CSV table of C-alpha atoms in Angstrom, one decimal:
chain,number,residue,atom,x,y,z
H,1,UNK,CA,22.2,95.4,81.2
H,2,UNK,CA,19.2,94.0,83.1
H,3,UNK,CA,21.0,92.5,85.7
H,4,UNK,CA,20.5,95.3,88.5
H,5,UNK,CA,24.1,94.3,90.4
H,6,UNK,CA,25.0,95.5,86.8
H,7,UNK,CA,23.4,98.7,86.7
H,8,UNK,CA,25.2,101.7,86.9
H,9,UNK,CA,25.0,104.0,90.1
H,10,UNK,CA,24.0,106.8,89.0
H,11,UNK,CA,22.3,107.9,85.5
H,12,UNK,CA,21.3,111.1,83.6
H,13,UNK,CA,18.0,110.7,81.8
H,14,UNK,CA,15.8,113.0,79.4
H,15,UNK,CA,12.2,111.8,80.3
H,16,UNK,CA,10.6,109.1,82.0
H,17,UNK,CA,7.4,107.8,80.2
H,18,UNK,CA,4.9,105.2,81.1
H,19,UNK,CA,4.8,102.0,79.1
H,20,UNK,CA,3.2,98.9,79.0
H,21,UNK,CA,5.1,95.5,79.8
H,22,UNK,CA,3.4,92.3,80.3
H,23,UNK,CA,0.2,94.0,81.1
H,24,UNK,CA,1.6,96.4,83.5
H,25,UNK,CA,2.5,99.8,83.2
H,26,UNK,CA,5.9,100.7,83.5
H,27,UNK,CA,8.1,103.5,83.9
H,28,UNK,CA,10.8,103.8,81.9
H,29,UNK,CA,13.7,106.5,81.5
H,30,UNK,CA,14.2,107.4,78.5
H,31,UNK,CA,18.0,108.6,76.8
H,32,UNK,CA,20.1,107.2,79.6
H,33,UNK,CA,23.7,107.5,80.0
H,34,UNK,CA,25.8,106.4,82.7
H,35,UNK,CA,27.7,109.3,84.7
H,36,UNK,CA,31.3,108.1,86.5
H,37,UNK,CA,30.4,108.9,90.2
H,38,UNK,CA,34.0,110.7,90.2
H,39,UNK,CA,32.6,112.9,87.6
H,40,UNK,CA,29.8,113.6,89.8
H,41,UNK,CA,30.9,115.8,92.1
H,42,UNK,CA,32.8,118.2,89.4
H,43,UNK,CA,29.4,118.2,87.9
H,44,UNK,CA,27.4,119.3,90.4
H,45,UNK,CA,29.6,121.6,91.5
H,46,UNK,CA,27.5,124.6,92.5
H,47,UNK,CA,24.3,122.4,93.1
H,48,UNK,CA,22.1,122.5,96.5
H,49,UNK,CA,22.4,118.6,96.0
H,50,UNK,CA,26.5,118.4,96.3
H,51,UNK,CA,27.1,118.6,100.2
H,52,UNK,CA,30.6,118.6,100.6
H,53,UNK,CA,32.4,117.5,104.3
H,54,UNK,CA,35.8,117.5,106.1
H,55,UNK,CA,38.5,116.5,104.4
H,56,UNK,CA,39.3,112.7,104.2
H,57,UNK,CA,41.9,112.1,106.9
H,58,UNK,CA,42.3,108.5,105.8
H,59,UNK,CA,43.8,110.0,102.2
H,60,UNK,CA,47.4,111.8,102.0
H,61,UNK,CA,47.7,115.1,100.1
H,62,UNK,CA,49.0,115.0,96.7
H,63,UNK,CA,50.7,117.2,94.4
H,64,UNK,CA,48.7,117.5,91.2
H,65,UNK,CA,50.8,119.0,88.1
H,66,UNK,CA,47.5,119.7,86.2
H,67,UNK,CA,46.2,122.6,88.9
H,68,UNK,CA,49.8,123.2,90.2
H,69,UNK,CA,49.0,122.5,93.6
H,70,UNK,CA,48.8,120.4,96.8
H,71,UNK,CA,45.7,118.6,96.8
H,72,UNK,CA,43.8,117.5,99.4
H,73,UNK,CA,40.5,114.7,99.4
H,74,UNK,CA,37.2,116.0,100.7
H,75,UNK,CA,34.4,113.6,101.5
H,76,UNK,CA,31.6,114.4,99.1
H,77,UNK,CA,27.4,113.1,99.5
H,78,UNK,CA,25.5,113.6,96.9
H,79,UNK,CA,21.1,114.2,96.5
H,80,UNK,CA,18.6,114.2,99.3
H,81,UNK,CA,19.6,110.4,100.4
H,82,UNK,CA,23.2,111.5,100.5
H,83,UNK,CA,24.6,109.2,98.5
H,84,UNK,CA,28.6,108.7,98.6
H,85,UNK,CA,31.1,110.2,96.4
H,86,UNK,CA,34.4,109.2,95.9
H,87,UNK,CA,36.5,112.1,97.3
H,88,UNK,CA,36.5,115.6,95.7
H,89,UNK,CA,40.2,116.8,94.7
H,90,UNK,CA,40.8,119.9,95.4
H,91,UNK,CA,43.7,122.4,96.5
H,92,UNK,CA,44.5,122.7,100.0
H,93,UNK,CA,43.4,126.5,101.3
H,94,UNK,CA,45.4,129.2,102.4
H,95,UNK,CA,44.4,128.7,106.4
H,96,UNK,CA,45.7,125.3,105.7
H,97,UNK,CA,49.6,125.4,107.1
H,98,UNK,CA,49.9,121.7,106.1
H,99,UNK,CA,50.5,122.6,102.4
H,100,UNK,CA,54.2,123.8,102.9
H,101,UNK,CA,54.9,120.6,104.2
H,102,UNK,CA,54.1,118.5,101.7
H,103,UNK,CA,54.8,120.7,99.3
H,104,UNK,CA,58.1,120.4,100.6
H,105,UNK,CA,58.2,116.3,100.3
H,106,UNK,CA,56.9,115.9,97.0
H,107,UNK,CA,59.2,118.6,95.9
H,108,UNK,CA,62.3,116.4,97.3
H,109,UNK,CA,60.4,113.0,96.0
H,110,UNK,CA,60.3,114.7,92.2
H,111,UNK,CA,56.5,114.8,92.1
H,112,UNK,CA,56.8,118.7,91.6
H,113,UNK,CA,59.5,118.7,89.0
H,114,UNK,CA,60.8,114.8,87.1
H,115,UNK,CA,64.1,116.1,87.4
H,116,UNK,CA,64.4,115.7,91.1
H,117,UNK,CA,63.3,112.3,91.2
H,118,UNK,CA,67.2,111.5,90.7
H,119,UNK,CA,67.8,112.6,94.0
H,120,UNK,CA,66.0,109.6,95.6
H,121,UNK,CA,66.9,107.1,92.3
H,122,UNK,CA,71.1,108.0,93.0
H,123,UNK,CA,70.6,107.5,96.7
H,124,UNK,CA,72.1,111.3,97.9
H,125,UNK,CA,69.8,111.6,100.2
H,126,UNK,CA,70.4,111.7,103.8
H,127,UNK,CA,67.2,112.4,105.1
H,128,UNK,CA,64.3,110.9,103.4
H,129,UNK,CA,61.4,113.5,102.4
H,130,UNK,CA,58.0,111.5,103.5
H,131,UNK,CA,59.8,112.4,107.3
H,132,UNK,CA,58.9,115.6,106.7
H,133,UNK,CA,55.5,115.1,106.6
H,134,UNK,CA,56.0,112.7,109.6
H,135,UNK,CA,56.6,116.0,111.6
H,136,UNK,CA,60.2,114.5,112.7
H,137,UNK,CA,61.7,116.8,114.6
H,138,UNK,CA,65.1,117.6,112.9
H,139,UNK,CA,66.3,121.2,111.8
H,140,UNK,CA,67.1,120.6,108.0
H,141,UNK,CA,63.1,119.6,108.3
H,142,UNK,CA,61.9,122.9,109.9
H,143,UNK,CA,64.5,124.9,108.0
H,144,UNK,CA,62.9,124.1,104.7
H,145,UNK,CA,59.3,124.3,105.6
H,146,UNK,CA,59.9,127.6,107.2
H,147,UNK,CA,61.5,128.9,104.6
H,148,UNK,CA,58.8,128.1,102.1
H,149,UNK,CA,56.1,129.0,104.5
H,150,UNK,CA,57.7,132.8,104.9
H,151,UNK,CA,58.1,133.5,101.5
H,152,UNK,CA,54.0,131.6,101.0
H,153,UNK,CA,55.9,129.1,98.4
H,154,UNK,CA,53.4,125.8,98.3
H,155,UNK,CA,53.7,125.5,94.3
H,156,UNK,CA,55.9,125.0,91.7
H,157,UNK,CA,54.9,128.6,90.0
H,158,UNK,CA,55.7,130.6,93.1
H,159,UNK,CA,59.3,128.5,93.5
H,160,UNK,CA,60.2,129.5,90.2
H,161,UNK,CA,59.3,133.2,90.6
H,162,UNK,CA,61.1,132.7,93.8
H,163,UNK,CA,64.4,131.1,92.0
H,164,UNK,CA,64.3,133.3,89.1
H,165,UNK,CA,64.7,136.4,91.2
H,166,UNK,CA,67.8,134.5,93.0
H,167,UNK,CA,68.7,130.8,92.0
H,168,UNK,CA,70.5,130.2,95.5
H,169,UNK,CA,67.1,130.8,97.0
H,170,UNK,CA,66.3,127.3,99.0
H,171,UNK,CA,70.3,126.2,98.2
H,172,UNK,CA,70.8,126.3,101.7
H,173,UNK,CA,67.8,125.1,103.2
H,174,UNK,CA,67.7,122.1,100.6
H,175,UNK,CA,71.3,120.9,100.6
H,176,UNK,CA,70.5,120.1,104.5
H,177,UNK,CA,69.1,116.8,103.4
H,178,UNK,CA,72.2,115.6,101.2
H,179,UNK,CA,73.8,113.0,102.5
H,180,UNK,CA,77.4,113.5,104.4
H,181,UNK,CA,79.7,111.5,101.8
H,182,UNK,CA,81.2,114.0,99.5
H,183,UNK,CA,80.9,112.0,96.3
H,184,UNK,CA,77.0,112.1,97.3
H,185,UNK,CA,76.7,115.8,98.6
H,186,UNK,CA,78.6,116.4,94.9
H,187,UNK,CA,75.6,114.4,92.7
H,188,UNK,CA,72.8,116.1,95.1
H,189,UNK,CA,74.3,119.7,93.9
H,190,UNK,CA,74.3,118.5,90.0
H,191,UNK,CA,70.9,116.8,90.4
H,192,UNK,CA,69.7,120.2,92.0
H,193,UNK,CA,71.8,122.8,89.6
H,194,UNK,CA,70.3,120.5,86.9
H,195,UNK,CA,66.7,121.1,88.0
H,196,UNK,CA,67.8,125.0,87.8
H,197,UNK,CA,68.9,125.3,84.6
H,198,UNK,CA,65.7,122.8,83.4
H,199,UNK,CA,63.5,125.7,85.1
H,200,UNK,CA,65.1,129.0,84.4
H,201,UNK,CA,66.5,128.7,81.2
């Protein structure tokens, strides 16, 4: 496209020769192909070019199946102008206590495992999981995040090693954020015995 708003932002080329246009000589890159800027920084991974920063406050952590792990967004410049990157994925480190906690919410919120997400679609919840990363102060809250933090659980590999050496593991810790009504507490022990046997078995 010759329409420069059009062009892409960055480019991998072969060669750049000189040629004439209209009298002029020109230079032209040669075998060009567009590169995703969100590509970029996996790319260069390694490279004296790729300066990576702090990570991006303005982004929550995610839970990312693929890598098994709770991701984080780090701001990314890229060449000697230091060009902007979209944010570089990547797993939050071990110095990073943060991890249990949201580790904690998405497991609750069924981003960790599909099955759970029936805890939040047959409303037995009694405390809602994004509090937990909201720091509330409430002891069903800093039960669960200290349990997983003691025994280093921040991934869905670790909690199965964890439950397939004892499957009441957690039970105690999670069941303090079923709702009171016994019909309720009832569904949030099937939905959770459900995600067992879809785990273990």
């Amino acid at each position: 496209d010759r329409q420069w708003k059009n062009l892409p932002e960055f480019v991998v080329y072969e060669s750049v020769v000189m040629r004439q246009r209209s009298g002029e000589d020109v230079a032209i890159m040669d075998n060009v192909a567009k590169v995703e800027p969100v590509f970029l920084s996996a790319l260069a991974e390694g490279s004296p070019l790729l300066k990576l920063g702090k990570v991006d406050a303005g982004m929550n952590p995610a839970y990312d199946k693929s890598v098994d792990a709770v991701v984080c967004h780090r701001l990314c410049n890229y060449g000697e102008a230091g060009w902007s990157l979209p944010p570089k994925k990547e797993a939050m480190g071990d110095d990073e206590d943060d991890r249990f906690l949201w580790f904690a919410r998405y497991l609750l919120e069924g981003a960790v495992h599909d099955s759970l997400k029936a805890l939040a679609a047959e409303g037995v919840l009694g405390t809602e999981p994004r509090e937990i990363t909201l720091r509330k102060p409430k002891r069903n809250i800093m039960q669960l995040v200290a349990r997983l933090r003691d025994a280093k659980v921040d991934c869905m590999g670790k909690l199965v090693k964890k439950l397939s050496e004892d499957d009441r593991w957690l039970w105690a810790e999670v069941k303090g954020f079923s709702a009171k009504d016994p019909e309720k507490r009832n569904k949030f022990k099937k939905v959770w015995g459900d995600f067992l046997r879809g785990v273990l078995l």
